[in-house]
Short mmCIF file of C-alpha atoms in Angstrom, two decimals:
data_model
loop_
_atom_site.label_atom_id
_atom_site.label_comp_id
_atom_site.label_asym_id
_atom_site.label_seq_id
_atom_site.Cartn_x
_atom_site.Cartn_y
_atom_site.Cartn_z
CA MET W 23 239.92 -91.52 33.68
CA LEU W 24 238.61 -93.18 30.50
CA GLU W 25 235.50 -94.41 32.30
CA LYS W 26 234.75 -90.85 33.42
CA LYS W 27 235.08 -89.61 29.84
CA ILE W 28 232.73 -92.34 28.61
CA ASN W 29 230.23 -91.43 31.32
CA VAL W 30 230.39 -87.76 30.29
CA VAL W 31 229.66 -88.70 26.67
CA ASN W 32 226.81 -90.98 27.75
CA GLU W 33 225.29 -88.15 29.79
CA ALA W 34 225.55 -85.83 26.81
CA ILE W 35 223.82 -88.40 24.62
CA SER W 36 221.05 -88.84 27.19
CA SER W 37 220.46 -85.10 27.29
CA ILE W 38 219.90 -84.86 23.52
CA SER W 39 218.39 -88.29 22.83
CA ALA W 40 214.79 -86.99 22.82
CA TYR W 41 215.66 -84.32 20.24
CA MET W 42 217.60 -86.84 18.13
CA ILE W 43 214.67 -89.25 18.15
CA GLN W 44 212.35 -86.45 17.00
CA ALA W 45 214.84 -85.72 14.23
CA LYS W 46 214.61 -89.40 13.24
CA LYS W 47 218.20 -90.07 14.34
CA GLY W 48 217.37 -92.43 17.17
CA LYS W 49 219.10 -95.31 15.40
CA ARG W 50 222.37 -93.38 15.32
CA ILE W 51 222.07 -92.60 19.04
CA ALA W 52 221.59 -96.31 19.75
CA GLU W 53 224.64 -97.15 17.64
CA ILE W 54 226.83 -94.67 19.52
CA SER W 55 225.60 -95.96 22.88
CA LYS W 56 226.48 -99.51 21.85
CA GLN W 57 229.93 -98.41 20.66
CA LEU W 58 230.58 -96.76 24.02
CA CYS W 59 229.47 -99.89 25.87
CA ASP W 60 231.70 -102.05 23.66
CA LEU W 61 234.65 -99.71 24.22
CA LYS W 62 234.19 -99.85 27.98
CA ASN W 63 234.18 -103.65 28.02
CA ALA W 64 236.51 -104.45 25.13
CA PRO W 65 239.78 -106.25 25.90
CA THR W 66 243.07 -104.68 24.87
CA ALA W 67 245.60 -106.84 23.03
CA ILE W 68 249.22 -106.34 24.11
CA LEU W 69 251.71 -108.04 21.81
CA VAL W 70 255.30 -108.77 22.85
CA CYS W 71 257.80 -109.18 20.02
CA GLY W 72 261.49 -109.01 19.22
CA GLU W 73 264.40 -111.16 18.10
CA PHE W 74 264.77 -114.68 19.48
CA LYS W 75 266.26 -115.26 22.96
CA ARG W 76 265.48 -111.76 24.20
CA GLY W 77 263.45 -113.08 27.14
CA LYS W 78 259.95 -112.38 25.82
CA SER W 79 258.37 -115.44 27.42
CA THR W 80 260.10 -114.81 30.77
CA PHE W 81 258.85 -111.22 30.64
CA ILE W 82 255.26 -112.36 30.08
CA ASN W 83 255.49 -114.89 32.91
CA ALA W 84 256.68 -112.10 35.20
CA LEU W 85 253.95 -109.74 34.01
CA ILE W 86 251.07 -112.13 34.66
CA GLY W 87 252.64 -113.74 37.72
CA ARG W 88 252.52 -117.29 36.38
CA ASN W 89 255.10 -119.50 34.65
CA VAL W 90 252.98 -120.48 31.67
CA CYS W 91 255.29 -119.72 28.71
CA PRO W 92 258.22 -122.18 28.32
CA THR W 93 261.54 -120.45 29.04
CA ASP W 94 264.35 -123.03 29.08
CA THR W 95 267.62 -121.59 27.79
CA ASP W 96 267.95 -124.17 25.01
CA ILE W 97 264.49 -123.72 23.51
CA CYS W 98 262.65 -121.04 21.56
CA THR W 99 258.93 -120.36 21.40
CA SER W 100 257.67 -121.64 18.04
CA VAL W 101 254.03 -120.49 18.09
CA VAL W 102 251.92 -117.54 19.13
CA SER W 103 250.33 -117.76 22.58
CA ILE W 104 247.23 -115.65 23.26
CA ILE W 105 246.76 -115.37 27.01
CA LYS W 106 243.45 -114.04 28.31
CA TYR W 107 241.14 -114.19 31.30
CA GLY W 108 238.92 -117.17 31.91
CA ALA W 109 237.06 -118.42 34.96
CA LYS W 110 238.93 -121.73 34.62
CA GLU W 111 242.20 -122.78 33.04
CA LYS W 112 241.70 -123.81 29.43
CA ALA W 113 244.14 -124.41 26.58
CA THR W 114 242.91 -124.40 22.99
CA ARG W 115 245.28 -125.43 20.23
CA ILE W 116 244.78 -123.87 16.78
CA TYR W 117 246.60 -125.73 14.03
CA GLY W 118 246.79 -126.50 10.33
CA ASP W 119 247.07 -124.16 7.38
CA PHE W 120 245.82 -120.57 7.54
CA SER W 121 243.32 -121.45 4.82
CA ASN W 122 241.94 -124.36 6.83
CA LEU W 123 242.49 -123.84 10.56
CA LYS W 124 241.28 -126.37 13.11
CA GLN W 125 241.16 -126.27 16.88
CA GLU W 126 241.02 -128.61 19.84
CA VAL W 127 241.10 -128.28 23.62
CA VAL W 128 244.24 -129.88 25.08
CA PRO W 129 245.40 -130.48 28.69
CA PHE W 130 246.77 -127.28 30.18
CA ASP W 131 249.87 -129.10 31.44
CA ASP W 132 250.72 -130.13 27.86
CA ILE W 133 251.23 -126.57 26.57
CA GLU W 134 254.95 -127.06 25.91
CA LEU W 135 254.24 -130.01 23.60
CA TYR W 136 252.56 -127.62 21.18
CA THR W 137 254.69 -124.48 21.58
CA VAL W 138 258.32 -125.62 21.30
CA GLY W 139 259.87 -127.37 18.31
CA THR W 140 259.62 -127.53 14.54
CA ALA W 141 256.28 -127.33 12.74
CA GLU W 142 256.30 -131.12 12.42
CA GLU W 143 257.16 -131.67 16.08
CA ILE W 144 254.30 -129.49 17.30
CA GLY W 145 251.74 -130.78 14.80
CA ASN W 146 251.73 -127.57 12.75
CA THR W 147 250.33 -125.59 15.66
CA ILE W 148 249.75 -121.94 14.76
CA CYS W 149 248.78 -120.57 18.15
CA MET W 150 247.60 -121.49 21.61
CA GLU W 151 244.70 -119.68 23.29
CA LEU W 152 245.24 -119.88 27.05
CA GLU W 153 242.48 -118.84 29.44
CA MET W 154 243.50 -118.26 33.05
CA PRO W 155 241.78 -116.84 36.18
CA LEU W 156 244.47 -114.23 36.90
CA ASP W 157 243.86 -110.74 38.31
CA GLU W 158 246.27 -109.14 35.81
CA LEU W 159 244.16 -110.49 32.95
CA LYS W 160 240.82 -109.73 34.58
CA LYS W 161 241.46 -106.04 33.89
CA GLY W 162 240.70 -106.74 30.24
CA LEU W 163 244.22 -107.36 28.99
CA VAL W 164 245.03 -109.99 26.39
CA ILE W 165 248.75 -110.81 26.22
CA ILE W 166 250.18 -112.14 22.94
CA ASP W 167 253.54 -113.92 23.07
CA THR W 168 255.19 -114.23 19.65
CA PRO W 169 258.10 -116.30 18.31
CA GLY W 170 261.42 -114.51 17.96
CA VAL W 171 262.25 -113.03 14.59
CA GLY W 172 265.72 -113.19 13.08
CA GLY W 173 266.25 -116.90 13.79
CA LEU W 174 266.83 -119.78 11.40
CA ASP W 175 263.16 -120.74 11.11
CA PRO W 176 261.34 -118.29 8.76
CA ARG W 177 258.00 -119.60 10.08
CA HIS W 178 258.61 -117.69 13.33
CA ALA W 179 258.80 -114.32 11.58
CA THR W 180 255.77 -115.20 9.46
CA LEU W 181 253.65 -115.87 12.55
CA THR W 182 254.83 -112.71 14.30
CA ASN W 183 254.13 -110.56 11.24
CA TYR W 184 250.68 -112.13 10.88
CA PHE W 185 249.66 -111.23 14.42
CA LEU W 186 251.29 -107.77 14.64
CA PRO W 187 248.35 -105.93 13.03
CA GLN W 188 246.00 -107.46 15.61
CA ALA W 189 247.70 -105.73 18.54
CA ASP W 190 246.45 -102.57 20.25
CA VAL W 191 249.72 -102.04 22.12
CA THR W 192 253.10 -103.49 21.10
CA LEU W 193 256.10 -104.07 23.38
CA PHE W 194 259.39 -104.55 21.52
CA MET W 195 261.92 -106.57 23.53
CA THR W 196 265.69 -106.01 23.50
CA ASP W 197 268.53 -107.40 25.64
CA VAL W 198 271.19 -105.56 27.67
CA ASN W 199 273.76 -108.17 26.60
CA GLU W 200 273.07 -107.79 22.88
CA PRO W 201 273.88 -104.47 21.14
CA LEU W 202 270.91 -103.17 19.20
CA THR W 203 271.32 -104.47 15.66
CA THR W 204 270.34 -102.99 12.33
CA THR W 205 267.98 -105.94 11.89
CA GLU W 206 266.21 -105.01 15.12
CA LEU W 207 266.03 -101.35 14.12
CA ASP W 208 264.58 -102.33 10.74
CA PHE W 209 261.95 -104.53 12.36
CA TYR W 210 260.97 -101.84 14.85
CA LYS W 211 260.74 -99.14 12.18
CA ASN W 212 259.12 -101.13 9.36
CA LYS W 213 256.94 -103.55 11.31
CA VAL W 214 256.22 -102.32 14.84
CA LEU W 215 255.74 -98.66 13.98
CA GLN W 216 253.80 -99.54 10.83
CA TYR W 217 251.07 -101.26 12.82
CA ALA W 218 251.37 -100.01 16.40
CA LYS W 219 250.19 -96.54 17.23
CA HIS W 220 251.03 -97.25 20.87
CA SER W 221 254.29 -99.02 21.58
CA ALA W 222 257.25 -99.18 23.95
CA ILE W 223 260.71 -100.74 23.98
CA ILE W 224 261.62 -103.07 26.85
CA VAL W 225 265.35 -103.50 27.59
CA ASN W 226 265.31 -106.87 29.32
CA LYS W 227 267.79 -108.80 31.54
CA ALA W 228 268.82 -105.73 33.54
CA ASP W 229 270.00 -108.04 36.35
CA LEU W 230 273.00 -109.07 34.23
CA LYS W 231 274.71 -105.66 34.45
CA ASP W 232 275.16 -102.96 37.06
CA GLN W 233 272.69 -100.09 37.27
CA GLN W 234 274.95 -97.54 35.56
CA ALA W 235 275.67 -99.85 32.63
CA VAL W 236 271.96 -100.64 32.22
CA GLU W 237 271.08 -96.94 32.13
CA GLU W 238 273.79 -96.27 29.54
CA ILE W 239 272.39 -99.07 27.36
CA ARG W 240 268.85 -97.72 27.79
CA GLN W 241 269.98 -94.24 26.72
CA ASP W 242 271.94 -95.70 23.80
CA THR W 243 268.81 -97.56 22.71
CA ILE W 244 266.80 -94.34 22.82
CA ASN W 245 269.41 -92.50 20.76
CA LYS W 246 269.76 -95.22 18.12
CA VAL W 247 266.01 -95.68 17.69
CA ALA W 248 265.43 -91.91 17.57
CA VAL W 249 267.99 -91.46 14.81
CA TYR W 250 266.92 -94.52 12.82
CA THR W 251 263.22 -93.74 12.93
CA GLN W 252 263.59 -89.94 12.88
CA THR W 253 261.64 -89.70 16.13
CA GLU W 254 262.17 -87.21 18.94
CA PRO W 255 263.89 -89.04 21.84
CA GLU W 256 261.33 -87.63 24.29
CA ALA W 257 258.56 -89.36 22.36
CA LEU W 258 260.03 -92.83 22.90
CA ASP W 259 259.04 -95.05 25.82
CA VAL W 260 262.09 -97.17 26.67
CA ILE W 261 262.23 -98.96 30.00
CA SER W 262 264.76 -101.40 31.48
CA VAL W 263 263.50 -104.46 33.36
CA SER W 264 264.68 -107.66 34.96
CA SER W 265 262.07 -110.32 34.31
CA ALA W 266 264.15 -112.87 36.24
CA ASP W 267 264.27 -110.71 39.37
CA CYS W 268 260.51 -110.20 39.20
CA ILE W 269 259.91 -113.94 38.94
CA ARG W 270 262.27 -114.56 41.87
CA GLU W 271 260.18 -112.01 43.77
CA GLU W 272 263.23 -110.04 44.81
CA GLU W 273 262.21 -107.00 46.83
CA HIS W 274 261.83 -103.86 44.70
CA LEU W 275 263.68 -105.44 41.76
CA GLY W 276 262.58 -106.05 38.21
CA ASN W 277 261.07 -102.59 37.66
CA PHE W 278 257.69 -104.19 37.00
CA PRO W 279 255.60 -101.63 38.90
CA LYS W 280 256.89 -99.12 36.34
CA VAL W 281 256.17 -101.59 33.53
CA ARG W 282 252.57 -101.98 34.68
CA ASN W 283 252.14 -98.19 34.92
CA LEU W 284 253.51 -97.84 31.40
CA ILE W 285 251.15 -100.50 30.04
CA GLU W 286 248.19 -98.90 31.82
CA ARG W 287 249.04 -95.54 30.23
CA LEU W 288 249.41 -97.02 26.73
CA VAL W 289 246.14 -98.93 27.12
CA ASN W 290 244.33 -95.76 28.23
CA GLU W 291 245.80 -93.84 25.29
CA HIS W 292 244.58 -96.53 22.89
CA ARG W 293 241.08 -96.53 24.35
CA THR W 294 240.97 -92.73 24.43
CA ASP W 295 241.83 -92.67 20.73
CA ASN W 296 238.91 -95.02 20.07
CA LEU W 297 236.61 -92.79 22.14
CA GLU W 298 237.63 -89.75 20.10
CA VAL W 299 236.84 -91.62 16.87
CA ILE W 300 233.35 -92.43 18.20
CA CYS W 301 232.78 -88.81 19.23
CA GLU W 302 233.93 -87.51 15.85
CA ASP W 303 231.46 -89.78 14.07
#
């Protein structure tokens, strides 16, 4: 749909380009054409955030179909992982202070050494850029896994807050076993909604409760968020998933086809917004 809209705009530009050139506005036509080309090929950054131990890394593994983010029950992700398409597997470690960042390529199998632990244990790693030849990423998606907020290490929240403004679409992760807290509501209202024009709430670990209980929790999440953020319930995208079921490849479980449809819609809405800005200019 977006590609058709871009093609329509390109055709319109072609039809008036001769007149624009005569009016000495050829440079502007060239600029718009380049912006349309960039929009068509630009990746879309999808950031996953939420409190610690909500299953963010497991969710991302299920989404891309590869166990790349560490997910042991006794560990928490300590850095940001930026996962994007590449013809070959490549892991680049970015470390140091924000005022003096350095980077190095490290063995792909050593990812966990730089993503789990204290700042000292992981060599003050800030983020990992992971390139992978996966079909899900080849569509132009860049997935950003963030440390959980609300834990004992304030560095985790700092990293998440630093990367939030860089996202085009934000997915906020909650847990069916953990009642939605005021801290979570504050973070969603004051951080996610502040930066994310396109966002959704993912109620994870749906395999831990029966279907009726999961739906009640999903509806309760909608109601609480709607009241707290003064948003119409119908305007909220809240979906329940089971990342574990998806990874186990259980038939028709996990709800990930619906997740992928939701992401595709949010990505198209983001890109359509950018197209409208170009057309208005």
